[in-house]
Coordinates of N, CA and C in Angstrom, one line a residue:
X11 N 34.2 -47.5 -13.5 CA 32.8 -47.4 -13.7 C 32.1 -48.5 -12.9
X12 N 32.7 -49.8 -13.1 CA 32.1 -50.9 -12.4 C 32.3 -50.7 -10.8
X13 N 33.4 -50.1 -10.4 CA 33.5 -49.8 -9.0 C 32.5 -48.8 -8.5
X14 N 32.3 -47.8 -9.4 CA 31.3 -46.8 -9.0 C 29.9 -47.5 -8.9
X15 N 29.6 -48.4 -9.8 CA 28.3 -49.1 -9.7 C 28.2 -49.9 -8.5
X16 N 29.3 -50.6 -8.1 CA 29.3 -51.4 -6.9 C 29.1 -50.6 -5.7
X17 N 29.9 -49.4 -5.6 CA 29.8 -48.6 -4.5 C 28.3 -48.0 -4.3
X18 N 27.8 -47.6 -5.5 CA 26.4 -47.1 -5.4 C 25.4 -48.2 -5.0
X19 N 25.6 -49.4 -5.5 CA 24.8 -50.5 -5.2 C 24.9 -50.9 -3.7
X20 N 26.1 -50.9 -3.2 CA 26.3 -51.2 -1.8 C 25.7 -50.1 -0.9
X21 N 25.9 -48.8 -1.3 CA 25.3 -47.7 -0.6 C 23.8 -47.8 -0.6
X22 N 23.2 -48.2 -1.7 CA 21.8 -48.3 -1.8 C 21.3 -49.4 -0.9
X23 N 22.0 -50.5 -0.9 CA 21.6 -51.7 -0.1 C 21.7 -51.3 1.4
X24 N 22.7 -50.6 1.8 CA 22.9 -50.2 3.2 C 21.8 -49.2 3.6
X25 N 21.5 -48.3 2.7 CA 20.5 -47.3 3.0 C 19.1 -48.0 3.1
X26 N 18.9 -48.9 2.2 CA 17.6 -49.7 2.3 C 17.5 -50.5 3.6
X27 N 18.6 -51.1 4.0 CA 18.6 -51.9 5.2 C 18.4 -51.0 6.4
X28 N 19.0 -49.8 6.4 CA 18.8 -48.9 7.5 C 17.4 -48.4 7.6
X29 N 16.9 -48.1 6.4 CA 15.5 -47.6 6.3 C 14.5 -48.7 6.8
X30 N 14.7 -50.0 6.4 CA 13.9 -51.1 6.8 C 14.0 -51.3 8.3
X31 N 15.2 -51.3 8.8 CA 15.4 -51.4 10.3 C 14.8 -50.3 11.1
X32 N 14.9 -49.1 10.6 CA 14.3 -47.9 11.2 C 12.7 -48.1 11.2
X33 N 12.2 -48.5 10.1 CA 10.7 -48.7 10.0 C 10.3 -49.8 11.0
X34 N 11.0 -50.9 11.0 CA 10.7 -52.0 12.0 C 10.8 -51.5 13.4
X35 N 11.8 -50.7 13.7 CA 12.0 -50.2 15.0 C 10.9 -49.2 15.4
X36 N 10.5 -48.4 14.4 CA 9.4 -47.4 14.6 C 8.1 -48.2 14.9
X37 N 7.9 -49.3 14.1 CA 6.7 -50.1 14.3 C 6.6 -50.7 15.7
X38 N 7.8 -51.3 16.1 CA 7.8 -51.9 17.5 C 7.6 -50.8 18.5
X39 N 8.2 -49.7 18.4 CA 8.0 -48.6 19.3 C 6.5 -48.2 19.4
X40 N 5.9 -48.1 18.2 CA 4.5 -47.7 18.1 C 3.6 -48.8 18.8
X41 N 3.9 -50.1 18.5 CA 3.1 -51.1 19.2 C 3.3 -51.1 20.7
X42 N 4.5 -50.8 21.2 CA 4.7 -50.7 22.6 C 3.9 -49.5 23.2
X43 N 3.9 -48.4 22.5 CA 3.2 -47.2 23.0 C 1.7 -47.5 23.0
X44 N 1.2 -48.2 22.0 CA -0.2 -48.6 21.9 C -0.6 -49.5 23.1
X45 N 0.2 -50.5 23.3 CA 0.0 -51.4 24.5 C 0.0 -50.6 25.8
X46 N 0.9 -49.7 26.0 CA 1.0 -48.9 27.2 C -0.2 -48.1 27.3
X47 N -0.7 -47.4 26.2 CA -1.9 -46.6 26.3 C -3.1 -47.4 26.6
X48 N -3.2 -48.6 26.0 CA -4.3 -49.5 26.3 C -4.4 -49.9 27.8
X49 N -3.2 -50.2 28.4 CA -3.2 -50.6 29.8 C -3.6 -49.4 30.7
X50 N -3.0 -48.2 30.3 CA -3.4 -47.0 31.1 C -4.9 -46.7 31.0
X51 N -5.4 -46.9 29.8 CA -6.9 -46.6 29.6 C -7.7 -47.6 30.4
X52 N -7.3 -48.9 30.4 CA -8.0 -49.9 31.2 C -7.9 -49.6 32.7
X53 N -6.8 -49.2 33.1 CA -6.6 -48.8 34.5 C -7.5 -47.7 34.9
X54 N -7.6 -46.6 34.0 CA -8.5 -45.5 34.3 C -9.9 -45.9 34.3
X55 N -10.3 -46.8 33.4 CA -11.7 -47.3 33.4 C -12.0 -48.0 34.7
X56 N -11.1 -48.9 35.1 CA -11.3 -49.6 36.4 C -11.4 -48.7 37.5
X57 N -10.6 -47.6 37.6 CA -10.6 -46.7 38.6 C -11.9 -45.9 38.6
X58 N -12.4 -45.5 37.4 CA -13.7 -44.8 37.3 C -14.8 -45.7 37.7
X59 N -14.8 -47.0 37.4 CA -15.8 -47.9 37.8 C -15.9 -48.0 39.4
X60 N -14.7 -48.1 39.9 CA -14.6 -48.2 41.4 C -15.2 -46.9 42.1
X61 N -14.8 -45.8 41.5 CA -15.4 -44.5 42.1 C -16.9 -44.4 41.9
X62 N -17.4 -44.9 40.7 CA -18.8 -44.9 40.4 C -19.6 -45.8 41.3
X63 N -19.0 -46.8 41.8 CA -19.8 -47.7 42.7 C -20.2 -47.0 43.9
X64 N -21.4 -47.2 44.3 CA -22.0 -46.6 45.5 C -21.4 -47.1 46.7
X65 N -20.9 -46.3 47.6 CA -20.4 -46.7 48.9 C -21.6 -47.1 49.8
X66 N -21.4 -48.0 50.6 CA -22.5 -48.3 51.6 C -22.8 -47.1 52.5
X67 N -24.0 -46.8 52.5 CA -24.4 -45.7 53.4 C -25.3 -46.2 54.5
X68 N -25.1 -45.7 55.7 CA -25.8 -46.1 56.8 C -27.2 -45.6 56.8
X69 N -28.2 -46.4 57.1 CA -29.6 -46.0 57.2 C -29.9 -45.3 58.5
X70 N -30.7 -44.3 58.4 CA -31.1 -43.6 59.7 C -32.4 -44.1 60.2
X71 N -32.5 -44.1 61.5 CA -33.8 -44.5 62.1 C -33.8 -46.0 62.3
X72 N -34.9 -46.4 63.0 CA -35.0 -47.8 63.2 C -36.2 -48.5 62.5
X73 N -36.9 -47.7 61.8 CA -38.1 -48.2 61.0 C -37.7 -48.5 59.6
X74 N -38.3 -49.6 59.1 CA -38.0 -50.0 57.7 C -38.8 -49.0 56.8
X75 N -38.1 -48.6 55.7 CA -38.7 -47.7 54.8 C -39.9 -48.2 54.1
X76 N -40.9 -47.4 54.0 CA -42.1 -47.8 53.2 C -41.7 -48.0 51.7
X77 N -40.8 -47.2 51.2 CA -40.3 -47.4 49.9 C -39.6 -48.7 49.7
X78 N -38.9 -49.2 50.7 CA -38.3 -50.6 50.6 C -39.4 -51.6 50.5
X79 N -40.4 -51.5 51.2 CA -41.6 -52.4 51.2 C -42.3 -52.4 49.8
X80 N -42.4 -51.2 49.3 CA -43.0 -51.1 47.9 C -42.1 -51.7 46.9
X81 N -40.8 -51.5 47.0 CA -39.8 -52.1 46.1 C -39.9 -53.6 46.2
X82 N -40.0 -54.1 47.4 CA -40.1 -55.6 47.6 C -41.3 -56.2 46.9
X83 N -42.5 -55.5 47.1 CA -43.7 -55.9 46.5 C -43.5 -56.0 44.9
X84 N -42.8 -55.0 44.4 CA -42.6 -54.9 43.0 C -41.6 -56.0 42.5
X85 N -40.6 -56.3 43.3 CA -39.6 -57.3 43.0 C -40.1 -58.7 43.1
X86 N -40.9 -59.0 44.2 CA -41.2 -60.4 44.5 C -42.7 -60.7 44.4
X87 N -43.5 -59.7 44.2 CA -45.0 -59.9 44.1 C -45.6 -60.0 45.5
X88 N -46.7 -60.6 45.6 CA -47.4 -60.7 46.9 C -46.9 -62.0 47.6
X89 N -46.1 -61.7 48.7 CA -45.5 -62.7 49.5 C -46.1 -62.6 50.9
X90 N -46.6 -63.7 51.4 CA -47.1 -63.7 52.8 C -46.0 -64.0 53.8
X91 N -46.2 -63.7 55.0 CA -45.3 -63.9 56.1 C -43.9 -63.4 55.9
X92 N -43.8 -62.1 55.6 CA -42.6 -61.4 55.4 C -42.2 -60.8 56.7
X93 N -41.0 -61.0 57.2 CA -40.5 -60.4 58.4 C -39.5 -59.3 58.0
X94 N -39.7 -58.1 58.5 CA -38.8 -57.0 58.1 C -37.9 -56.6 59.3
X95 N -36.7 -56.2 59.0 CA -35.8 -55.7 60.0 C -34.9 -54.6 59.3
X96 N -34.4 -53.7 60.1 CA -33.5 -52.7 59.6 C -32.2 -52.9 60.3
X97 N -31.2 -53.1 59.5 CA -29.8 -53.2 60.0 C -29.1 -51.9 59.8
X98 N -27.8 -51.8 60.0 CA -27.1 -50.6 59.9 C -27.1 -50.1 58.4
X99 N -27.0 -51.0 57.5 CA -26.9 -50.6 56.1 C -28.1 -51.0 55.2
X100 N -28.9 -51.9 55.7 CA -30.0 -52.4 54.8 C -31.3 -52.5 55.5
X101 N -32.4 -52.4 54.7 CA -33.7 -52.9 55.1 C -33.7 -54.4 54.6
X102 N -34.1 -55.3 55.5 CA -34.0 -56.7 55.2 C -35.4 -57.4 55.3
X103 N -35.8 -58.0 54.2 CA -37.1 -58.8 54.2 C -36.8 -60.2 54.2
X104 N -37.2 -61.0 55.2 CA -37.0 -62.4 55.3 C -38.3 -63.1 55.0
X105 N -38.3 -64.1 54.1 CA -39.5 -64.8 53.7 C -39.1 -66.2 53.2
X106 N -40.1 -67.0 52.9 CA -39.9 -68.3 52.3 C -40.1 -68.2 50.8
X107 N -39.2 -68.7 50.0 CA -39.4 -68.7 48.5 C -38.9 -70.1 48.1
X108 N -39.8 -70.8 47.4 CA -39.5 -72.1 46.9 C -39.0 -73.1 48.0
X109 N -39.6 -72.9 49.2 CA -39.3 -73.8 50.3 C -38.0 -73.5 51.0
X110 N -37.3 -72.4 50.7 CA -36.1 -72.0 51.3 C -36.2 -70.6 51.9
X111 N -35.5 -70.5 53.1 CA -35.5 -69.2 53.7 C -34.7 -68.2 52.9
X112 N -35.3 -67.1 52.6 CA -34.6 -66.1 51.7 C -34.7 -64.7 52.4
X113 N -33.6 -64.0 52.2 CA -33.6 -62.6 52.7 C -33.2 -61.7 51.6
X114 N -34.0 -60.6 51.4 CA -33.8 -59.6 50.4 C -33.2 -58.4 51.1
X115 N -32.2 -57.8 50.5 CA -31.5 -56.6 51.1 C -31.7 -55.4 50.3
X116 N -32.2 -54.3 50.9 CA -32.5 -53.1 50.2 C -31.6 -52.0 50.7
X117 N -31.0 -51.2 49.8 CA -30.0 -50.2 50.2 C -30.7 -48.9 50.6
X118 N -29.9 -47.9 50.8 CA -30.3 -46.5 51.2 C -31.4 -45.9 50.3
X119 N -31.3 -46.3 49.0 CA -32.3 -45.8 48.0 C -33.4 -46.8 47.8
X120 N -33.6 -47.7 48.7 CA -34.6 -48.7 48.7 C -34.6 -49.6 47.4
X121 N -33.4 -49.8 46.9 CA -33.2 -50.6 45.7 C -32.6 -52.0 46.2
X122 N -33.1 -53.0 45.5 CA -32.6 -54.4 45.9 C -31.1 -54.5 45.6
X123 N -30.3 -54.9 46.6 CA -28.9 -55.2 46.4 C -28.7 -56.6 46.0
X124 N -29.5 -57.5 46.6 CA -29.4 -58.9 46.4 C -30.1 -59.7 47.4
X125 N -30.1 -61.0 47.3 CA -30.8 -61.9 48.2 C -29.8 -63.0 48.7
X126 N -30.1 -63.5 49.9 CA -29.4 -64.7 50.4 C -30.4 -65.8 50.5
X127 N -30.0 -67.0 50.2 CA -30.9 -68.1 50.3 C -30.2 -69.3 51.0
X128 N -30.8 -69.9 52.0 CA -30.2 -71.0 52.7 C -30.0 -72.2 51.7
X129 N -28.9 -72.8 51.7 CA -28.5 -73.9 50.9 C -27.9 -75.0 51.7
X130 N -27.5 -76.1 51.1 CA -26.8 -77.2 51.7 C -25.5 -77.4 51.1
X131 N -24.7 -78.3 51.7 CA -23.4 -78.7 51.1 C -23.6 -79.3 49.7
X132 N -24.7 -80.0 49.5 CA -25.0 -80.6 48.2 C -25.2 -79.6 47.1
X133 N -25.5 -78.3 47.4 CA -25.6 -77.3 46.4 C -24.3 -76.7 45.9
X134 N -23.2 -77.0 46.7 CA -21.9 -76.5 46.3 C -21.3 -77.2 45.1
X135 N -20.5 -76.6 44.3 CA -19.8 -77.3 43.2 C -18.9 -78.4 43.9
X136 N -18.9 -79.6 43.3 CA -18.1 -80.7 43.9 C -16.6 -80.4 44.1
X137 N -16.1 -79.6 43.3 CA -14.6 -79.2 43.4 C -14.5 -78.4 44.7
X138 N -15.5 -77.5 45.0 CA -15.4 -76.7 46.2 C -15.5 -77.6 47.5
X139 N -16.4 -78.6 47.5 CA -16.5 -79.5 48.6 C -15.2 -80.2 48.8
X140 N -14.5 -80.7 47.8 CA -13.2 -81.4 47.9 C -12.2 -80.4 48.4
X141 N -12.2 -79.2 48.0 CA -11.2 -78.2 48.4 C -11.4 -77.9 49.9
X142 N -12.6 -77.7 50.3 CA -12.9 -77.4 51.7 C -12.5 -78.6 52.6
X143 N -12.8 -79.8 52.2 CA -12.5 -81.0 53.0 C -10.9 -81.1 53.1
X144 N -10.2 -80.8 52.0 CA -8.8 -80.9 52.0 C -8.1 -79.8 52.9
X145 N -8.5 -78.6 52.7 CA -7.9 -77.5 53.4 C -8.5 -77.2 54.8
X146 N -9.6 -77.7 55.1 CA -10.3 -77.5 56.4 C -10.6 -78.8 57.0
X147 N -9.6 -79.7 57.0 CA -9.8 -81.0 57.6 C -10.1 -80.8 59.1
X148 N -11.0 -81.5 59.6 CA -11.4 -81.4 61.0 C -12.4 -80.3 61.3
X149 N -12.8 -79.6 60.3 CA -13.8 -78.6 60.4 C -15.2 -79.2 60.0
X150 N -16.2 -78.7 60.6 CA -17.6 -79.1 60.2 C -18.3 -78.0 59.5
X151 N -19.0 -78.3 58.4 CA -19.7 -77.3 57.7 C -21.0 -77.1 58.5
X152 N -21.2 -75.9 59.0 CA -22.4 -75.6 59.8 C -23.6 -75.0 59.0
X153 N -23.2 -74.1 58.0 CA -24.3 -73.4 57.3 C -23.7 -73.0 55.9
X154 N -24.6 -73.1 54.9 CA -24.3 -72.6 53.5 C -25.4 -71.7 53.1
X155 N -25.0 -70.5 52.6 CA -26.0 -69.6 52.0 C -25.5 -69.2 50.7
X156 N -26.4 -68.8 49.8 CA -26.0 -68.3 48.5 C -26.4 -66.9 48.4
X157 N -25.5 -66.0 48.0 CA -25.8 -64.6 47.7 C -26.0 -64.5 46.2
X158 N -27.2 -64.0 45.9 CA -27.6 -63.7 44.5 C -27.6 -62.2 44.3
X159 N -26.7 -61.7 43.5 CA -26.5 -60.3 43.3 C -27.6 -59.7 42.3
X160 N -28.1 -58.5 42.6 CA -28.9 -57.8 41.7 C -28.0 -57.0 40.8
X161 N -27.7 -57.4 39.6 CA -26.8 -56.8 38.7 C -27.1 -55.4 38.3
X162 N -28.4 -55.0 38.5 CA -28.8 -53.6 38.1 C -28.5 -52.6 39.2
X163 N -28.0 -53.1 40.3 CA -27.6 -52.2 41.4 C -26.1 -52.3 41.7
X164 N -25.4 -51.2 41.7 CA -24.0 -51.2 41.9 C -23.6 -51.1 43.4
X165 N -24.5 -51.1 44.3 CA -24.1 -51.0 45.7 C -23.4 -52.3 46.1
X166 N -22.4 -52.1 47.0 CA -21.7 -53.3 47.5 C -22.5 -54.0 48.6
X167 N -22.2 -55.2 48.9 CA -23.0 -56.0 49.9 C -22.1 -56.1 51.1
X168 N -22.7 -56.4 52.2 CA -22.1 -56.6 53.5 C -22.6 -57.8 54.1
X169 N -21.8 -58.8 54.3 CA -22.2 -60.1 55.0 C -21.1 -60.4 56.0
X170 N -21.5 -60.9 57.2 CA -20.6 -61.3 58.2 C -19.7 -60.1 58.6
X171 N -20.2 -58.9 58.5 CA -19.4 -57.7 58.9 C -18.4 -57.4 57.9
X172 N -18.4 -58.0 56.7 CA -17.3 -57.7 55.7 C -18.0 -57.3 54.4
X173 N -17.5 -56.1 53.9 CA -18.1 -55.6 52.6 C -17.3 -56.3 51.5
X174 N -18.1 -56.6 50.4 CA -17.5 -57.2 49.2 C -18.2 -56.7 48.0
X175 N -17.5 -56.7 46.8 CA -18.1 -56.4 45.6 C -19.1 -57.4 45.2
X176 N -20.2 -56.9 44.7 CA -21.3 -57.9 44.3 C -20.9 -58.9 43.3
X177 N -21.2 -60.1 43.6 CA -21.1 -61.2 42.7 C -21.9 -62.4 43.3
X178 N -22.4 -63.2 42.5 CA -23.1 -64.4 43.0 C -22.0 -65.3 43.6
X179 N -22.2 -65.7 44.9 CA -21.3 -66.5 45.6 C -22.0 -67.3 46.7
X180 N -21.4 -68.4 47.1 CA -21.8 -69.2 48.2 C -21.0 -68.7 49.4
X181 N -21.6 -68.7 50.6 CA -20.8 -68.4 51.8 C -21.0 -69.6 52.7
X182 N -19.9 -70.2 53.2 CA -19.9 -71.5 53.9 C -19.3 -71.2 55.3
X183 N -20.1 -71.5 56.3 CA -19.6 -71.4 57.7 C -19.0 -72.7 58.1
X184 N -17.8 -72.7 58.6 CA -17.1 -73.9 59.1 C -16.5 -73.7 60.4
X185 N -16.5 -74.7 61.3 CA -15.9 -74.5 62.6 C -15.2 -75.8 63.0
X186 N -14.2 -75.7 63.9 CA -13.6 -76.9 64.5 C -13.7 -76.9 66.0
X187 N -14.7 -76.2 66.5 CA -14.9 -76.1 68.0 C -14.1 -75.0 68.6
X188 N -13.0 -74.5 68.0 CA -12.2 -73.4 68.5 C -12.3 -72.2 67.6
X189 N -12.3 -72.5 66.3 CA -12.3 -71.4 65.3 C -13.5 -71.5 64.4
X190 N -14.2 -70.4 64.2 CA -15.3 -70.3 63.3 C -14.9 -69.4 62.1
X191 N -15.0 -70.0 60.9 CA -14.5 -69.3 59.7 C -15.6 -69.3 58.6
X192 N -15.7 -68.2 57.9 CA -16.6 -68.1 56.7 C -15.8 -68.1 55.5
X193 N -16.1 -69.1 54.6 CA -15.4 -69.2 53.3 C -16.4 -68.7 52.2
X194 N -15.8 -68.1 51.2 CA -16.5 -67.6 50.0 C -16.2 -68.6 48.9
X195 N -17.3 -69.1 48.2 CA -17.1 -70.1 47.1 C -17.8 -69.5 45.9
X196 N -17.0 -69.3 44.8 CA -17.6 -68.8 43.6 C -18.5 -69.8 43.0
X197 N -19.3 -69.4 42.0 CA -20.2 -70.3 41.4 C -19.5 -71.4 40.6
X198 N -18.3 -71.2 40.2 CA -17.5 -72.2 39.5 C -16.6 -73.0 40.5
X199 N -16.7 -72.8 41.8 CA -16.1 -73.7 42.7 C -14.8 -73.2 43.4
X200 N -14.4 -72.0 43.1 CA -13.2 -71.4 43.7 C -13.4 -71.1 45.2
X201 N -12.6 -71.6 46.1 CA -12.8 -71.4 47.5 C -11.8 -70.4 48.0
X202 N -12.3 -69.4 48.8 CA -11.3 -68.4 49.4 C -11.8 -68.1 50.8
X203 N -10.9 -67.7 51.7 CA -11.2 -67.2 53.0 C -12.0 -65.9 52.9
X204 N -13.0 -65.8 53.7 CA -13.8 -64.5 53.7 C -13.7 -63.8 55.0
X205 N -14.0 -64.4 56.1 CA -13.9 -63.8 57.4 C -14.0 -64.8 58.5
X206 N -13.8 -64.3 59.8 CA -14.1 -65.1 60.9 C -15.4 -64.7 61.6
X207 N -15.9 -65.6 62.4 CA -17.2 -65.2 63.1 C -16.9 -65.1 64.6

């Protein structure tokens, strides 16, 4: 009888252990599947966002759109001495704002994509200046501009012949007499190569 109780007890403990191990294994498998589904969903969302972004469309004709001029007046108010030009992808309004040369870029739909403003090396984050001096020793900083993105417009921007996803960034032109390079500097000071000129 005692042996029977021991056998039943051992069998019960083994069955309980197997059941617990199976439950833990099922829980780990479920967690792994949830993580995998989450990654797949995030990847699909990113792909959908990329598809949803408007591709740059070329403007037709050589005349600046009246609608772009109206949008400019709505965005910036009454500004004197505005110089308009039409590039391949944008209607561009160049004007002075707060004492700095500013250019506003309007897309195919006459919506503001963003602005560029002339800046100086002193406007860059100190860590970026240190990084540029370290990695581009012998180069001279020729020009600094800041691109300010219009977050309500998903159109990509094109500067220095290179398209990029909108984000506020500085663009720094450096040269060593032989090579002219444009660097992109994030607002928090990360420096990366952007293009050559």
